[in-house]
XYZ file of C-alpha atoms in Angstrom:
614
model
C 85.040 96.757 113.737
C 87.876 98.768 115.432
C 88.506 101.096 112.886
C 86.598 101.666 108.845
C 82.748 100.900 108.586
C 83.780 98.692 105.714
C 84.327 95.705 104.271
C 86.070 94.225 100.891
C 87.409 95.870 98.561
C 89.830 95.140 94.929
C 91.953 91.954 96.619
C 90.100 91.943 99.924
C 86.527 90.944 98.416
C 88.189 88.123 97.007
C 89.632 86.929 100.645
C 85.757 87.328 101.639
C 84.748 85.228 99.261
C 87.772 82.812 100.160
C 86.630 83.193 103.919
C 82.807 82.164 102.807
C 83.827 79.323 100.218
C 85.046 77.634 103.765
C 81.766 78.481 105.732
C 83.623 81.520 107.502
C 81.178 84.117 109.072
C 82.168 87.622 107.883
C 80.518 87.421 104.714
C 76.989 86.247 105.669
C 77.237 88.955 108.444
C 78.481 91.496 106.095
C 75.014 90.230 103.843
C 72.834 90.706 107.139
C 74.635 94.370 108.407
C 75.132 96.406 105.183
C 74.062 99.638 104.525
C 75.676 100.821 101.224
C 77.366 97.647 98.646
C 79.444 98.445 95.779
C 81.917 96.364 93.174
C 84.629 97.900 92.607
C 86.727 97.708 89.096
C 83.852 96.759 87.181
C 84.961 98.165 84.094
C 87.570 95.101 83.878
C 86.969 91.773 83.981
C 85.332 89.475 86.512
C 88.346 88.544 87.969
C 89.158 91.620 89.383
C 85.958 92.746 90.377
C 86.322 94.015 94.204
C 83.095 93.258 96.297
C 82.761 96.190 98.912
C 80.281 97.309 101.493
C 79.795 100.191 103.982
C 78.934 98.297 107.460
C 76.778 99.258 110.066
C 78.643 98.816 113.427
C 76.009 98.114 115.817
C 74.283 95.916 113.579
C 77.382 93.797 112.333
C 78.448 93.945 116.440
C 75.451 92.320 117.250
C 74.772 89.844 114.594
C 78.236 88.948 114.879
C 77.851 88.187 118.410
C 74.729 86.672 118.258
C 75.855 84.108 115.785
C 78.982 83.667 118.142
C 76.706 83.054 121.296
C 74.361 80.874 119.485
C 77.569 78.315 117.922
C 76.881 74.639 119.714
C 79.726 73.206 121.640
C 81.324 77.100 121.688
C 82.460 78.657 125.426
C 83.177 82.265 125.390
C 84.799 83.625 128.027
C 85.659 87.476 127.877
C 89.292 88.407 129.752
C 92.561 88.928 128.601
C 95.387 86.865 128.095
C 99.078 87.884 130.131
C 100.604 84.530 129.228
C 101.143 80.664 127.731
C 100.648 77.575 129.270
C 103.470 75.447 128.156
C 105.008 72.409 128.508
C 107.365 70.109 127.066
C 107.699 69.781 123.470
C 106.423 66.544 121.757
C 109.386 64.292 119.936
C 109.388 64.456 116.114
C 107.788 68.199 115.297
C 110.286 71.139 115.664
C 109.941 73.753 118.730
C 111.399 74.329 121.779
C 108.191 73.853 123.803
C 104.970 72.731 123.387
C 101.359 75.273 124.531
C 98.574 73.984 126.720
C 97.293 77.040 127.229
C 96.974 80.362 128.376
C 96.851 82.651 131.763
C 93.891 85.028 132.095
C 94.549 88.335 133.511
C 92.168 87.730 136.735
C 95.046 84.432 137.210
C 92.314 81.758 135.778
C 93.840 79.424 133.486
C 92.496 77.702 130.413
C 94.086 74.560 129.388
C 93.764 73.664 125.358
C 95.290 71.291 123.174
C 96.074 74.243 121.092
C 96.278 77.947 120.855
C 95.807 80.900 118.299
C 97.195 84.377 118.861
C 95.186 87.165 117.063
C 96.271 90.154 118.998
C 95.642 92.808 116.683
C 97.472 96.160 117.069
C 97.376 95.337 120.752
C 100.934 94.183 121.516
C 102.890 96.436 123.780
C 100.759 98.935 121.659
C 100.931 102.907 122.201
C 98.404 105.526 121.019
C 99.748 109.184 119.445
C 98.242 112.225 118.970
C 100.340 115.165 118.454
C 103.177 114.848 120.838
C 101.348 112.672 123.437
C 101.311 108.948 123.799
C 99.945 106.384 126.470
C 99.684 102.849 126.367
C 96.593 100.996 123.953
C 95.881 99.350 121.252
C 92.779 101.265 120.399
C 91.128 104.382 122.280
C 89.827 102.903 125.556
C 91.399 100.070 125.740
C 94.361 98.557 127.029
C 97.628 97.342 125.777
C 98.595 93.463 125.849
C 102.413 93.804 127.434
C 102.369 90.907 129.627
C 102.049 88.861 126.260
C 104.373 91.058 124.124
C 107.245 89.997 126.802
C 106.227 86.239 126.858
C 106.656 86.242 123.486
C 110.364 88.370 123.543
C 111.254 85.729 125.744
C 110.224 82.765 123.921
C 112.824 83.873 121.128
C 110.396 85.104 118.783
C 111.731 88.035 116.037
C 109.687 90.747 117.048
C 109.707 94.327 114.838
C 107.465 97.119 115.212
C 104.430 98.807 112.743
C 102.460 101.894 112.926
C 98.934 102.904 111.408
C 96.209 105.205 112.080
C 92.841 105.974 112.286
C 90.782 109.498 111.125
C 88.807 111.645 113.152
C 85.157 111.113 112.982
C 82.928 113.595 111.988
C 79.187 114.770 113.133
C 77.004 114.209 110.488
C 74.389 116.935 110.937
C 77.242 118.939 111.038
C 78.518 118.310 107.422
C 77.224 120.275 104.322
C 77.257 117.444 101.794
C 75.744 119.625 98.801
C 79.331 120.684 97.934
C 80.667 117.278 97.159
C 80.142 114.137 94.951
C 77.578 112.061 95.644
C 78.168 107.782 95.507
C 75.052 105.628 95.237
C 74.951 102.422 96.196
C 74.201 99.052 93.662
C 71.074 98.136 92.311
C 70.630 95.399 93.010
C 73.472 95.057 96.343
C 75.606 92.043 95.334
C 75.902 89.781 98.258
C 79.115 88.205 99.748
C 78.087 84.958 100.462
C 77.506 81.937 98.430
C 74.696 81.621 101.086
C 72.636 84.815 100.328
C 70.218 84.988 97.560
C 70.111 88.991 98.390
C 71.423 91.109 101.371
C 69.160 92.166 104.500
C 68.251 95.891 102.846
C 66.801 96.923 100.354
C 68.415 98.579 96.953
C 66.399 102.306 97.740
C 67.006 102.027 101.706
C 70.800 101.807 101.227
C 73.440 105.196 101.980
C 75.182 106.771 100.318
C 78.996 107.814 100.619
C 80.427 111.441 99.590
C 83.992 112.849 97.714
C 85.615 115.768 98.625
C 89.191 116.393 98.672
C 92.363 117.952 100.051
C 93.682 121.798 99.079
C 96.536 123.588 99.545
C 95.443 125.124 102.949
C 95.108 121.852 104.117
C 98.905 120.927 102.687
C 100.204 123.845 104.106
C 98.566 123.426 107.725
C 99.997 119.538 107.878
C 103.698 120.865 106.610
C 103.425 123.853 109.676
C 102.740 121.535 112.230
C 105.097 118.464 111.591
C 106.910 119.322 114.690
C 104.188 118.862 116.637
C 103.491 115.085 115.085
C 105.351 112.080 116.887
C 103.919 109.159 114.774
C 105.370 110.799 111.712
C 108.767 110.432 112.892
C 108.231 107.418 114.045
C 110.722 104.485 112.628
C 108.420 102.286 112.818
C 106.738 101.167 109.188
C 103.265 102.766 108.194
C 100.686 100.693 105.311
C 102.086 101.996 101.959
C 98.642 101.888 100.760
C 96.715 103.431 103.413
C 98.894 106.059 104.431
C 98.147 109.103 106.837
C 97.409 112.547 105.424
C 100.617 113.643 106.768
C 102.441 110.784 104.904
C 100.515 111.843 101.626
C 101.397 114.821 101.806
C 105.128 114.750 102.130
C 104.942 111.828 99.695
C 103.173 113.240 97.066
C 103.627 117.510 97.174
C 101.239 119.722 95.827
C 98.549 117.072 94.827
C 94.891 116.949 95.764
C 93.555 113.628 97.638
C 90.486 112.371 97.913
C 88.650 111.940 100.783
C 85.121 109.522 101.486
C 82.450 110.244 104.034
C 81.206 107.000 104.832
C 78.510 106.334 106.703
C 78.833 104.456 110.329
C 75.302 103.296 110.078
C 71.622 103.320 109.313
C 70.760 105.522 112.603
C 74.269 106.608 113.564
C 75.417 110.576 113.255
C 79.014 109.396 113.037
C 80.844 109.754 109.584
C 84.302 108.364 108.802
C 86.158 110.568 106.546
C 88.811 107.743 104.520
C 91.435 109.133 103.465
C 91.705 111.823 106.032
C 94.004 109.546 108.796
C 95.981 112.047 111.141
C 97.630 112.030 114.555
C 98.178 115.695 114.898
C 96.958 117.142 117.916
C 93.195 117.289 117.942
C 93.132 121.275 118.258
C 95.060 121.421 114.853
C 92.770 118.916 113.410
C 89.700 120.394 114.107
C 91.139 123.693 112.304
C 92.178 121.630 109.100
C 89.057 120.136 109.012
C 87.427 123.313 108.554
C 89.580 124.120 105.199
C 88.150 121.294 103.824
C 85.136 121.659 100.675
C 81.781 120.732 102.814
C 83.647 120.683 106.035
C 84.088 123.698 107.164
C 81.477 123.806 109.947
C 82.122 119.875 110.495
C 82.735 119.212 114.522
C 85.104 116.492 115.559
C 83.466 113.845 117.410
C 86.667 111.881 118.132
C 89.806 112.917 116.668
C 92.148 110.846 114.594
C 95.372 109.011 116.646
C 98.092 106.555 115.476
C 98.783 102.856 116.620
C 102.536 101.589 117.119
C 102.202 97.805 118.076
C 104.692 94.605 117.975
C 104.320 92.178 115.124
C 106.068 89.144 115.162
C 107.996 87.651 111.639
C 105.382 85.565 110.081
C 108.953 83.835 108.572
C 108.606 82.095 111.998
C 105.341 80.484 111.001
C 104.519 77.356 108.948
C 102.397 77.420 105.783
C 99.363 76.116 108.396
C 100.352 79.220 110.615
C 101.707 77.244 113.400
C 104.468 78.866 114.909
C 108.232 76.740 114.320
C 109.660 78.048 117.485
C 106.773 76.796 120.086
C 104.516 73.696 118.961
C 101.062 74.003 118.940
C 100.565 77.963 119.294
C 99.050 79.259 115.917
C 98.847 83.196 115.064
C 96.849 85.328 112.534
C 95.944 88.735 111.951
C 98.267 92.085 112.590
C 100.673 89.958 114.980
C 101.830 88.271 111.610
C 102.430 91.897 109.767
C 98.716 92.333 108.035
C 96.605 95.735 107.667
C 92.565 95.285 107.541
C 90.418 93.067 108.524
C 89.660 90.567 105.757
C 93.069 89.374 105.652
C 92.696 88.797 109.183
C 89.600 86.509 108.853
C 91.419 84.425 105.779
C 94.559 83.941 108.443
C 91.934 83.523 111.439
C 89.795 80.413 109.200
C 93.163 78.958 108.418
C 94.478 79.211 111.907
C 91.300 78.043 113.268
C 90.820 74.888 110.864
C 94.720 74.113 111.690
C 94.523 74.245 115.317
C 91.485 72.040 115.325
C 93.447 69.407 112.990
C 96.563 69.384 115.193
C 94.703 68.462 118.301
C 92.693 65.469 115.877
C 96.209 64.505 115.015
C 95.699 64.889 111.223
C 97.359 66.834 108.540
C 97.499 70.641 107.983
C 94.670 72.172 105.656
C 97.691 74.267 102.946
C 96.068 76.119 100.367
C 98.356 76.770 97.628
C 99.226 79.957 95.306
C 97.624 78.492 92.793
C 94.436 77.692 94.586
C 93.234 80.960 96.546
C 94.066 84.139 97.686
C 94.160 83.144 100.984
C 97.488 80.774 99.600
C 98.630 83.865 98.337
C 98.509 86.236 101.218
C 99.984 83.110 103.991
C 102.828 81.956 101.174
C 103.837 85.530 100.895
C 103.923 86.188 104.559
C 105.659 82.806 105.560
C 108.278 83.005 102.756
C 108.694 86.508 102.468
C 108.103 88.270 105.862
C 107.128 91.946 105.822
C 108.524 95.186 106.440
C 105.487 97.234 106.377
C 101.824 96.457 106.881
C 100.920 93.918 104.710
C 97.938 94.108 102.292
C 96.326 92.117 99.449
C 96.301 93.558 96.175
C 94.621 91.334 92.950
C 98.301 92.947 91.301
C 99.970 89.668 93.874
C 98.237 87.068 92.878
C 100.033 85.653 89.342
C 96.805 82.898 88.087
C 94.424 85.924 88.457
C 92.289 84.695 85.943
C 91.556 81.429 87.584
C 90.991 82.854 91.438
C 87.826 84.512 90.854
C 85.833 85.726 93.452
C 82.602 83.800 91.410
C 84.627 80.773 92.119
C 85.566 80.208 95.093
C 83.314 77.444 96.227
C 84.664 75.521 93.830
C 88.533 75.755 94.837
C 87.894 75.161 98.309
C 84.324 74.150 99.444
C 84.667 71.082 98.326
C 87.779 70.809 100.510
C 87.055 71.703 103.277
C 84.115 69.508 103.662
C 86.095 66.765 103.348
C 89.486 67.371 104.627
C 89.025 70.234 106.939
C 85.592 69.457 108.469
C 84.438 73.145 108.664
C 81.541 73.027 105.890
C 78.628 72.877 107.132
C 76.526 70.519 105.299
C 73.938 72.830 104.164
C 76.807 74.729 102.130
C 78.290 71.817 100.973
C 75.177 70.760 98.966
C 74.631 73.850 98.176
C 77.737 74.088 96.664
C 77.353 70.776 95.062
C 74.252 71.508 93.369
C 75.746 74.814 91.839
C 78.744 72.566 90.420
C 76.696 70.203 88.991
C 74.391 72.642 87.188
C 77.586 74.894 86.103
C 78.698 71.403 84.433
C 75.809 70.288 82.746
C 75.365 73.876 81.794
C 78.601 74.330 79.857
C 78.075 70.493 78.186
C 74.176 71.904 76.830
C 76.511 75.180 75.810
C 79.011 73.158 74.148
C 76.855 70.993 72.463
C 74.777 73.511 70.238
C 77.398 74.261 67.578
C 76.664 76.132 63.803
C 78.926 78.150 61.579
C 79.532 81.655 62.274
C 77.334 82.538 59.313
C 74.365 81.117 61.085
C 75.338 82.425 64.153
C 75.009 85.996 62.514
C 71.711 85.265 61.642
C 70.773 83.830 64.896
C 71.988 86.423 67.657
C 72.176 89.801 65.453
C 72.982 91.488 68.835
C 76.265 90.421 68.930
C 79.081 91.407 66.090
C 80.128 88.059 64.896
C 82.947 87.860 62.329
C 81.550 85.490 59.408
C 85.123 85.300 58.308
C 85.839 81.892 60.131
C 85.326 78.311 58.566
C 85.187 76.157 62.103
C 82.002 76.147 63.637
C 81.397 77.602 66.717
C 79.839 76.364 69.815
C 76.837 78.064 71.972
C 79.479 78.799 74.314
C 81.854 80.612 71.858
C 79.351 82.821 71.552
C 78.605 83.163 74.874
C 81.745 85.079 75.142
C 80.938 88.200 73.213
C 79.983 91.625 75.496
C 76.569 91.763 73.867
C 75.667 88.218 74.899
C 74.174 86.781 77.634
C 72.068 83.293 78.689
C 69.525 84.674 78.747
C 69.637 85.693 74.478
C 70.653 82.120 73.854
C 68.067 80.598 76.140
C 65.231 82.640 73.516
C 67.305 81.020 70.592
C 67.359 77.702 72.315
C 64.356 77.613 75.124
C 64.530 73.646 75.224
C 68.182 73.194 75.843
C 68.933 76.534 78.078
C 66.048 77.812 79.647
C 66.449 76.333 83.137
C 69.678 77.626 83.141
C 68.761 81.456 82.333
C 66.065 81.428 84.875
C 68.993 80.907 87.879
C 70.348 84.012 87.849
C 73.533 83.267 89.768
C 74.056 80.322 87.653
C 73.408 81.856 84.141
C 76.015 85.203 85.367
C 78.596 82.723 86.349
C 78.459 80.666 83.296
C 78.558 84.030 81.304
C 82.200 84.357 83.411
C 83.447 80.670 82.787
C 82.820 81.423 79.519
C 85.076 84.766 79.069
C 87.380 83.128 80.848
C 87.397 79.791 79.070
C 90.404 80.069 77.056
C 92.907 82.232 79.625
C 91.979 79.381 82.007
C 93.451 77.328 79.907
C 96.110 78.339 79.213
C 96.990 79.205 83.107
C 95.863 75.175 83.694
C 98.736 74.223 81.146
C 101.251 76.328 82.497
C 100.775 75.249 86.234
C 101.185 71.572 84.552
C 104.047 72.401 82.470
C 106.064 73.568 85.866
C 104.934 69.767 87.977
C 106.071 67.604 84.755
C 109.376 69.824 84.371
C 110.105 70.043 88.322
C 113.189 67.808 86.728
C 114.742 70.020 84.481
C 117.936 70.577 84.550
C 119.231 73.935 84.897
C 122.640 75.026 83.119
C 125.318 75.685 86.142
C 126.642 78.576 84.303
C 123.712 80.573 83.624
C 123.352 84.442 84.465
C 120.471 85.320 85.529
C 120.911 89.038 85.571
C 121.668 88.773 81.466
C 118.852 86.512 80.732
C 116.012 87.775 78.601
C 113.012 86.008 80.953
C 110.421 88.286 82.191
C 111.915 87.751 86.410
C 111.767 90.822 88.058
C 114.667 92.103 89.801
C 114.349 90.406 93.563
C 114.002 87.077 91.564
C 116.584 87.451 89.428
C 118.688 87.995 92.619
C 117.112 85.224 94.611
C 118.230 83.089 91.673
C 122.454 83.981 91.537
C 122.415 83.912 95.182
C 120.712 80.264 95.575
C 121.613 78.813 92.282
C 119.364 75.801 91.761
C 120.166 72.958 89.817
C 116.519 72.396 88.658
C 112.877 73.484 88.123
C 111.526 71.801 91.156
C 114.706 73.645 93.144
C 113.382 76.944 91.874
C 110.113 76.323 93.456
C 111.112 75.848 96.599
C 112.955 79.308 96.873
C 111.311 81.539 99.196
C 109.806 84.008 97.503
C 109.883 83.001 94.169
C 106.241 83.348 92.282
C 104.616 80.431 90.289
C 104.619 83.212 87.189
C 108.291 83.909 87.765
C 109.127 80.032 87.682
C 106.599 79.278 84.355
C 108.557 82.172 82.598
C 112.598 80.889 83.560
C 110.995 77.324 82.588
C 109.977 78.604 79.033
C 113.128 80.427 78.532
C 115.422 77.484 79.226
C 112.776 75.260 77.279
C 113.591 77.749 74.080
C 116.977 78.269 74.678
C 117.872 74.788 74.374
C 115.666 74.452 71.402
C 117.429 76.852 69.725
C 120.599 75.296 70.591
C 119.500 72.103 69.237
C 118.133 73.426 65.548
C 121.848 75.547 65.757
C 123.714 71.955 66.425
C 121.228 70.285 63.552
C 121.945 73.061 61.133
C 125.634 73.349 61.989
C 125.961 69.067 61.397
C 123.976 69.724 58.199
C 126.683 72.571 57.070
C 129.484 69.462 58.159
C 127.831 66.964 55.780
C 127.859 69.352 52.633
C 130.696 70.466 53.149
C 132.404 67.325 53.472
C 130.705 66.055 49.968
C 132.105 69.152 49.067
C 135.777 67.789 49.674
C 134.967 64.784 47.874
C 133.952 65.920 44.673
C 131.381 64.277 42.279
């Protein structure tokens, strides 16, 4: 963990859970290395819920490793790479060239049937503080260059991105009575499918700390700008992890918050978020000391920037294989990503692909409409980026459906049998949760009585009396005041077993909230496949048009002008949501075009009996 003590997060927990669903290690090691877990947005629905956890680093380092080590039929061998193997291309695939490998820096070379690039922010990568800079991709270590220029020569687009790191802090050193205290979940929710519970327990967890920014601070940063390279850097910083500096030009004369998080259980090494700088480290260790609770804090490293190649993800296939040279996948910060979990949902993706090409079989996609993880590689391949990109829950348009309870459901299920990579333990696992989720909601379903009764039978929830159908147990089951396990003392013989699984009576709670908007979503996806034929009017303006299209659609939409539905999806860039919306509006507009023709024949007829008298 190069950089934050911390995993998840609103749209990143929901990658985790992606990364899990298809037996992918982060989240069982984030289960077994935790020491303070959190979900975020809880006061909205499930399907935004953000799973989050502060990591010990020496612990997730070596369980990560260990788990690594102990994989059967898995080699590691620790060097680094200066260039490709390659060779010609095979006939009837696109690229110039085909890989077979790669060239160690010590001059070994390691033949492979294929290849996956995850360089990080290690590509012809510089480190800044102040006005210094020297070659790296992370303090200590070195810069990859030989590969950045393999890569240049290749013909691959190449741009350039920043970020940055804060300075850590000494613990002991920090008076944390001044500032807001976080506590940790009780009970910790787990990551993993896998995990009945995480490795610590609720009381033993950390806790993390708020304090914030003042004008001293502002006023330090705004004195010192000419001292600060990476700020005037061209080069693209993450919108949504920006650098104190960046905040505070951005956003003048506000306050920001800054979190002390804790490295680990017996670490004395605190990572102030929020508090990212690459001034030099004598002016950082004074504007630390302005800072509520800080103010005798000592600097135990200071904070630095990171300017590093990326190369166009545009280049890339939906399976992350690269167009240009066959048989060479990448994932991570070389495609234009920020933070580590989308990293691991491009890393299982890659992986799983790479494995597949070599078998000879076809590419494991996931869709938009079927994960995150579709999501984050459609919007990267069709899009590209122009600044660090990062997964928000605001991207993903069938938000209701890709639920971070779900997500063994969308994809377990396939990768066990088209990808391979489920283990079997998971997979009837998984099975058995389906099955019991099923049966569950048909024993819901099946206990039906008028609202009346239902009044009478769960007084803790408000029930309107007002309506004549009846209502099933799982109607109910929808109200805030209800749960499985009030049903299950209404109805013991029907729902008991189902209450006393704890996982399986909170996730049929969800599938019931989210029974109806589910639908809905499932008829809209349908809608688009059975109207890919639609014809589209050649003369229509899309800039005029009432559709809810945002404005880079509506543009992608003059400038391409499709003839039909099934053209529109195949735009680059243009959303599943944006195509169910133009679909409805043409659907309408011809419908009101045909009652306008029917009424306007109508007018004819009369008027024409009209003419003719009695």
């Amino acid at each position: 963990m190069s950089c934050n003590p911390s995993f998840g997060g609103i749209g990143k927990g929901h990658l985790v859970r992606e990364v899990d669903a298809l037996d992918g290690l982060c989240a069982r090691i984030c289960d077994q290395s935790g020491v303070h877990y959190k979900v975020l947005n809880k006061s909205k629905g499930p399907a935004v819920w953000g799973l989050r956890a502060q990591i010990d680093r020496k612990l997730y380092k070596a369980n990560m490793q260990k788990e690594i080590l102990q994989t059967p039929c898995l080699t590691v061998c620790e060097a680094s790479v200066e260039d490709l193997l390659l060779t010609e291309p095979e006939t009837g695939s696109p690229g110039k060239c085909r890989v077979s490998g790669v060239i160690l820096g010590d001059g070994r070379r390691v033949h492979a049937g294929s290849v996956i690039l995850t360089t990080g922010t290690f590509l012809r990568a510089m480190i800044l503080i102040g006005l210094e800079r020297h070659p790296a991709g992370r303090m200590g270590d070195q810069a990859s260059v030989g590969l950045a220029q393999t890569l240049e020569r290749l013909g691959f687009t190449l741009g350039r991105l920043k970020t940055g790191t804060p300075p850590r802090l000494l613990r002991d050193s920090i008076d944390f009575s001044f500032m807001a205290r976080q506590l940790a979940d009780d009970p910790p929710v787990p990551f993993s499918f896998l995990s009945e519970a995480v490795w610590i327990k609720p009381e033993h967890q950390l806790s993390c700390y708020l304090t914030h920014t003042n004008p001293k601070v502002d006023q330090l940063i705004r004195e010192n700008l000419h001292l600060n390279n990476h700020i005037r850097e061209t080069a693209k910083g993450p919108r949504y992890c920006p650098s104190l500096e960046s905040k505070v030009l951005r956003f003048p004369n506000r306050v920001h918050q800054l979190w002390l998080e804790p490295e680990g259980l017996d670490s004395n090494v605190i990572y102030p978020q929020g508090m990212s700088l690459t001034l030099p480290s004598e002016i950082q260790e004074e504007l630390v000391t302005h800072i509520r609770g800080l103010e005798k804090a000592k600097i135990v490293q200071p904070g630095y920037g990171v300017q590093y190649d990326f190369l166009d993800p545009r280049q890339l296939t939906a399976s992350l294989e690269s167009r240009l040279v066959q048989r060479l996948f990448l994932a991570g910060q070389i495609n234009g990503t920020t933070g580590y979990e989308e990293a691991a949902a491009q890393g299982i993706i890659a992986g799983i692909n790479a494995g597949l090409r070599v078998k000879g079989q076809p590419p494991f996609i996931i869709s938009r409409t079927e994960g995150y993880i579709g999501v984050l590689i459609d919007d990267l391949t069709t899009l590209g980026v122009d600044e660090p990109y990062r997964m928000f829950t605001s991207r993903v348009e069938f938000r209701m459906s890709l639920r971070p309870d779900n997500a063994d459901r969308r994809l377990t299920f396939r990768g066990y049998t088209e990808a391979g990579c489920v283990s079997q333990k998971r997979y009837d696992q998984a099975s058995r949760m389906n099955a019991m989720l099923e049966e569950g909601i048909e024993a819901l379903k099946s206990i039906e009585f008028s609202s009346t009764k239902w009044a009478q039978l769960i007084p803790e929830a408000t029930i309107s009396t007002d309506r004549s159908s009846l209502l099933s147990a799982l109607d109910i089951l929808q109200y805030q005041e209800v749960n499985l396990e009030i049903l299950a003392r209404a109805f013991p013989e029907p729902l008991k077993k189902f209450a006393e699984w704890r996982q399986l009576a909170q996730r049929l709670k969800i599938e019931a909230v989210y029974k109806q908007p589910v639908s809905v979503q499932r008829a809209e996806i349908e809608e688009v496949r059975r109207d890919e034929a639609l014809q589209l009017p050649g003369d229509l303006d899309y800039f005029a048009i009432s559709a809810s299209l945002s404005q880079e659609v509506r543009e992608k939409l003059d400038s391409h002008r499709p003839q039909t539905i099934g053209a529109v999806s195949r735009i680059p860039g243009i959303t599943p949501a944006a195509i169910v919306n133009l679909l409805k509006f043409v659907k309408n507009s011809r419908r009101r075009a045909e009652e306008l023709g029917n009424l306007s024949r109508t007018d004819s007829l009369f008027s024409d009996a009209d003419l003719l008298g009695p």
